[in-house]
PDB file of C-alpha atoms in Angstrom:
ATOM      1  CA  MET M 225       3.049  20.989   0.142  1.00 40.00           C
ATOM      2  CA  ALA M 226       2.714  19.651   3.685  1.00 43.00           C
ATOM      3  CA  THR M 227      -0.651  18.835   5.160  1.00 44.00           C
ATOM      4  CA  LEU M 228      -1.278  21.007   8.191  1.00 41.00           C
ATOM      5  CA  LEU M 229      -2.693  19.853  11.495  1.00 42.00           C
ATOM      6  CA  ALA M 230      -4.515  22.427  13.629  1.00 36.00           C
ATOM      7  CA  VAL M 231      -3.877  22.037  17.355  1.00 38.00           C
ATOM      8  CA  SER M 232      -5.523  24.170  20.035  1.00 37.00           C
ATOM      9  CA  ILE M 233      -3.076  25.155  22.780  1.00 40.00           C
ATOM     10  CA  GLY M 234      -4.276  27.473  25.527  1.00 41.00           C
ATOM     11  CA  GLY M 235      -6.985  28.938  23.334  1.00 40.00           C
ATOM     12  CA  TYR M 236      -4.596  29.512  20.427  1.00 43.00           C
ATOM     13  CA  VAL M 237      -4.695  27.507  17.241  1.00 43.00           C
ATOM     14  CA  VAL M 238      -1.252  26.376  16.161  1.00 38.00           C
ATOM     15  CA  LEU M 239      -0.670  25.036  12.686  1.00 36.00           C
ATOM     16  CA  ARG M 240       2.131  22.519  12.267  1.00 45.00           C
ATOM     17  CA  PRO M 241       3.008  20.126   9.474  1.00 54.00           C
ATOM     18  CA  ARG M 242       1.360  16.748   9.873  1.00 65.00           C
ATOM     19  CA  ASP M 243       3.816  13.885  10.251  1.00 80.00           C
ATOM     20  CA  LEU M 244       4.625  12.229   6.937  1.00 83.00           C
ATOM     21  CA  ALA M 245       3.075   8.745   6.633  1.00 90.00           C
ATOM     22  CA  VAL M 246       5.476   6.145   5.212  1.00 92.00           C
ATOM     23  CA  GLN M 247       5.331   2.363   5.579  1.00 93.00           C
ATOM     24  CA  ALA M 248       8.321   0.393   6.764  1.00 95.00           C
ATOM     25  CA  ALA M 249       9.848  -1.944   4.162  1.00 96.00           C
ATOM     26  CA  PRO M 250       9.157  -5.695   4.468  1.00 96.00           C
ATOM     27  CA  ARG M 251      12.617  -6.455   5.903  1.00 96.00           C
ATOM     28  CA  ALA M 252      12.975  -3.277   7.985  1.00 97.00           C
ATOM     29  CA  ASN M 253      13.752  -5.278  11.124  1.00 97.00           C
ATOM     30  CA  ASP M 254      16.858  -6.841   9.545  1.00 97.00           C
ATOM     31  CA  PRO M 255      19.857  -6.046  11.799  1.00 97.00           C
ATOM     32  CA  GLY M 256      21.593  -4.395   8.822  1.00 97.00           C
ATOM     33  CA  CYS M 257      18.808  -1.807   8.668  1.00 98.00           C
ATOM     34  CA  ALA M 258      19.471  -0.799  12.272  1.00 97.00           C
ATOM     35  CA  GLU M 259      23.065  -0.006  11.244  1.00 97.00           C
ATOM     36  CA  VAL M 260      21.832   1.881   8.189  1.00 98.00           C
ATOM     37  CA  ALA M 261      19.368   3.915  10.272  1.00 97.00           C
ATOM     38  CA  ALA M 262      22.159   4.892  12.671  1.00 97.00           C
ATOM     39  CA  HIS M 263      23.985   6.406   9.685  1.00 98.00           C
ATOM     40  CA  TRP M 264      21.152   8.290   7.947  1.00 98.00           C
ATOM     41  CA  PRO M 265      22.379  11.805   7.087  1.00 98.00           C
ATOM     42  CA  GLY M 266      21.399  14.690   9.356  1.00 96.00           C
ATOM     43  CA  GLN M 267      20.499  16.835   6.364  1.00 97.00           C
ATOM     44  CA  VAL M 268      19.850  16.160   2.683  1.00 98.00           C
ATOM     45  CA  ALA M 269      19.917  18.957   0.094  1.00 96.00           C
ATOM     46  CA  GLY M 270      19.979  21.427   2.985  1.00 97.00           C
ATOM     47  CA  ARG M 271      16.763  19.968   4.421  1.00 97.00           C
ATOM     48  CA  SER M 272      16.432  18.621   7.972  1.00 97.00           C
ATOM     49  CA  ARG M 273      14.783  15.377   8.994  1.00 96.00           C
ATOM     50  CA  VAL M 274      11.019  15.468   9.369  1.00 96.00           C
ATOM     51  CA  PRO M 275       8.838  13.441  11.740  1.00 95.00           C
ATOM     52  CA  LEU M 276       7.195  10.275  10.458  1.00 94.00           C
ATOM     53  CA  ALA M 277       3.796   9.015  11.593  1.00 93.00           C
ATOM     54  CA  GLY M 278       4.280   5.943  13.785  1.00 93.00           C
ATOM     55  CA  ASP M 279       8.102   6.168  13.615  1.00 92.00           C
ATOM     56  CA  PRO M 280       8.453   3.161  11.238  1.00 96.00           C
ATOM     57  CA  ALA M 281      11.620   1.068  11.512  1.00 96.00           C
ATOM     58  CA  GLY M 282      14.357   1.726   8.960  1.00 97.00           C
ATOM     59  CA  VAL M 283      12.682   4.812   7.488  1.00 97.00           C
ATOM     60  CA  ALA M 284      13.717   8.472   7.466  1.00 97.00           C
ATOM     61  CA  ALA M 285      12.591  11.566   5.580  1.00 97.00           C
ATOM     62  CA  TRP M 286      13.908  15.062   4.941  1.00 97.00           C
ATOM     63  CA  GLY M 287      12.258  18.274   3.728  1.00 97.00           C
ATOM     64  CA  ASP M 288       8.933  19.157   2.145  1.00 95.00           C
ATOM     65  CA  PRO M 289       8.156  17.577  -0.224  1.00 94.00           C
ATOM     66  CA  GLY M 290       9.687  14.634   1.590  1.00 95.00           C
ATOM     67  CA  ILE M 291      12.828  12.873   0.424  1.00 97.00           C
ATOM     68  CA  VAL M 292      12.185   9.367   1.794  1.00 97.00           C
ATOM     69  CA  ALA M 293      14.677   6.583   2.510  1.00 98.00           C
ATOM     70  CA  ARG M 294      13.606   3.063   3.499  1.00 98.00           C
ATOM     71  CA  CYS M 295      15.851   0.139   4.359  1.00 98.00           C
ATOM     72  CA  GLY M 296      14.601  -3.437   4.119  1.00 98.00           C
ATOM     73  CA  LEU M 297      13.682  -4.196   0.532  1.00 97.00           C
ATOM     74  CA  ASP M 298      14.930  -7.067  -1.611  1.00 96.00           C
ATOM     75  CA  SER M 299      17.919  -6.232  -3.748  1.00 92.00           C
ATOM     76  CA  PRO M 300      16.971  -6.162  -7.436  1.00 93.00           C
ATOM     77  CA  PRO M 301      18.139  -9.028  -9.661  1.00 93.00           C
ATOM     78  CA  PRO M 302      20.477  -8.319 -12.603  1.00 91.00           C
ATOM     79  CA  THR M 303      18.831  -5.612 -14.659  1.00 89.00           C
ATOM     80  CA  THR M 304      19.146  -3.488 -17.761  1.00 90.00           C
ATOM     81  CA  SER M 305      17.678  -0.478 -15.909  1.00 91.00           C
ATOM     82  CA  ASP M 306      19.780   2.642 -15.469  1.00 94.00           C
ATOM     83  CA  CYS M 307      22.454   2.043 -12.850  1.00 96.00           C
ATOM     84  CA  ILE M 308      24.362   4.858 -11.154  1.00 96.00           C
ATOM     85  CA  ALA M 309      27.517   4.525  -9.055  1.00 96.00           C
ATOM     86  CA  ALA M 310      27.828   7.276  -6.435  1.00 96.00           C
ATOM     87  CA  GLU M 311      30.525   7.363  -3.746  1.00 96.00           C
ATOM     88  CA  GLY M 312      31.156   3.625  -4.067  1.00 95.00           C
ATOM     89  CA  VAL M 313      27.469   2.652  -3.889  1.00 97.00           C
ATOM     90  CA  ASP M 314      25.505   1.345  -6.871  1.00 97.00           C
ATOM     91  CA  TRP M 315      21.878   2.401  -7.348  1.00 98.00           C
ATOM     92  CA  VAL M 316      19.259   1.244  -9.860  1.00 97.00           C
ATOM     93  CA  ALA M 317      17.200   4.238 -10.990  1.00 97.00           C
ATOM     94  CA  ARG M 318      13.681   4.581 -12.316  1.00 94.00           C
ATOM     95  CA  THR M 319      11.278   7.444 -12.827  1.00 94.00           C
ATOM     96  CA  ALA M 320       8.686   7.878 -10.087  1.00 91.00           C
ATOM     97  CA  GLY M 321       4.987   7.871 -10.946  1.00 84.00           C
ATOM     98  CA  GLN M 322       2.953  10.743 -12.331  1.00 82.00           C
ATOM     99  CA  GLY M 323       4.322  13.283  -9.852  1.00 80.00           C
ATOM    100  CA  GLY M 324       7.789  12.972 -11.337  1.00 89.00           C
ATOM    101  CA  GLY M 325      10.993  12.578  -9.408  1.00 95.00           C
ATOM    102  CA  MET M 326      13.019   9.396  -9.165  1.00 97.00           C
ATOM    103  CA  VAL M 327      13.215   6.213  -7.144  1.00 97.00           C
ATOM    104  CA  PHE M 328      16.616   4.650  -6.464  1.00 98.00           C
ATOM    105  CA  LEU M 329      17.329   1.188  -5.053  1.00 97.00           C
ATOM    106  CA  THR M 330      20.751   0.048  -3.899  1.00 98.00           C
ATOM    107  CA  TYR M 331      22.110  -2.630  -6.201  1.00 97.00           C
ATOM    108  CA  GLY M 332      24.049  -5.620  -4.909  1.00 96.00           C
ATOM    109  CA  ARG M 333      23.374  -4.936  -1.225  1.00 97.00           C
ATOM    110  CA  SER M 334      21.003  -6.876   0.991  1.00 96.00           C
ATOM    111  CA  PRO M 335      18.713  -5.736   2.343  1.00 97.00           C
ATOM    112  CA  ALA M 336      18.341  -2.908  -0.142  1.00 98.00           C
ATOM    113  CA  ILE M 337      17.719   0.781   0.529  1.00 98.00           C
ATOM    114  CA  GLU M 338      15.039   2.613  -1.431  1.00 98.00           C
ATOM    115  CA  LEU M 339      15.374   6.353  -1.909  1.00 98.00           C
ATOM    116  CA  ILE M 340      12.438   8.369  -3.230  1.00 96.00           C
ATOM    117  CA  VAL M 341      13.394  11.852  -4.447  1.00 97.00           C
ATOM    118  CA  PRO M 342      10.646  14.248  -5.573  1.00 96.00           C
ATOM    119  CA  ALA M 343      11.183  16.250  -8.777  1.00 96.00           C
ATOM    120  CA  ALA M 344      11.536  19.430  -6.689  1.00 96.00           C
ATOM    121  CA  TYR M 345      15.107  18.286  -5.914  1.00 97.00           C
ATOM    122  CA  ALA M 346      16.187  17.732  -9.545  1.00 96.00           C
ATOM    123  CA  PRO M 347      18.681  16.654 -10.659  1.00 97.00           C
ATOM    124  CA  GLU M 348      17.767  13.828  -8.296  1.00 97.00           C
ATOM    125  CA  PRO M 349      20.919  11.670  -8.672  1.00 97.00           C
ATOM    126  CA  LEU M 350      22.968  14.417  -7.008  1.00 97.00           C
ATOM    127  CA  LEU M 351      21.372  13.454  -3.675  1.00 98.00           C
ATOM    128  CA  LEU M 352      22.737   9.891  -3.758  1.00 98.00           C
ATOM    129  CA  ALA M 353      26.099  10.873  -2.244  1.00 97.00           C
ATOM    130  CA  ALA M 354      24.353  11.923   0.986  1.00 98.00           C
ATOM    131  CA  PHE M 355      23.278   8.297   1.504  1.00 98.00           C
ATOM    132  CA  ALA M 356      26.609   6.612   0.736  1.00 98.00           C
ATOM    133  CA  ASP M 357      27.713   6.254   4.359  1.00 98.00           C
ATOM    134  CA  ALA M 358      24.392   4.666   5.350  1.00 98.00           C
ATOM    135  CA  ALA M 359      24.403   2.329   2.333  1.00 98.00           C
ATOM    136  CA  ARG M 360      27.987   1.209   2.971  1.00 97.00           C
ATOM    137  CA  GLN M 361      26.809  -0.298   6.270  1.00 98.00           C
ATOM    138  CA  LEU M 362      25.416  -3.139   4.137  1.00 97.00           C
ATOM    139  CA  PRO M 363      27.946  -5.460   2.471  1.00 95.00           C
ATOM    140  CA  GLN M 364      28.370  -5.240  -1.294  1.00 94.00           C
ATOM    141  CA  GLY M 365      27.409  -8.476  -3.039  1.00 92.00           C
ATOM    142  CA  ASN M 366      28.379  -9.718  -6.497  1.00 91.00           C
ATOM    143  CA  HIS M 367      26.101  -7.420  -8.528  1.00 90.00           C
ATOM    144  CA  ARG M 368      27.615  -4.063  -9.559  1.00 92.00           C
ATOM    145  CA  CYS M 369      26.841  -1.356 -12.079  1.00 90.00           C
ATOM    146  CA  ARG M 370      28.738  -1.957 -15.315  1.00 80.00           C
TER     147      ARG M 370
END
């Protein structure tokens, strides 16, 4: 559920969702992330983009609860974690914290893209295809899902 911000306009109180607060990734200013950000999808799971507090570089979000994508993380090393190939892009998957949902990290691309999908959008891996065009802006390295 979104946090609401009350704003007084002309004597009326208007309630609007408060901008989602998300930190930029450590390598968000990498030139590859600018290309990725130019290719973020307009909608994900039928949800439109939502405003982010401070407009952090390389970050976008959709819907409520927010589906969050961040470019600028380190690509994971070889792993035995679940790996999913979607639309020609490999993603390492893990369960999110106590709130459920999943976190995906592009595999074999640098910098990496992190995608956080709340449980409300289950089955979460079905959303990966929406990010394929953005992820393909980063070159594929040697690591691939097997």
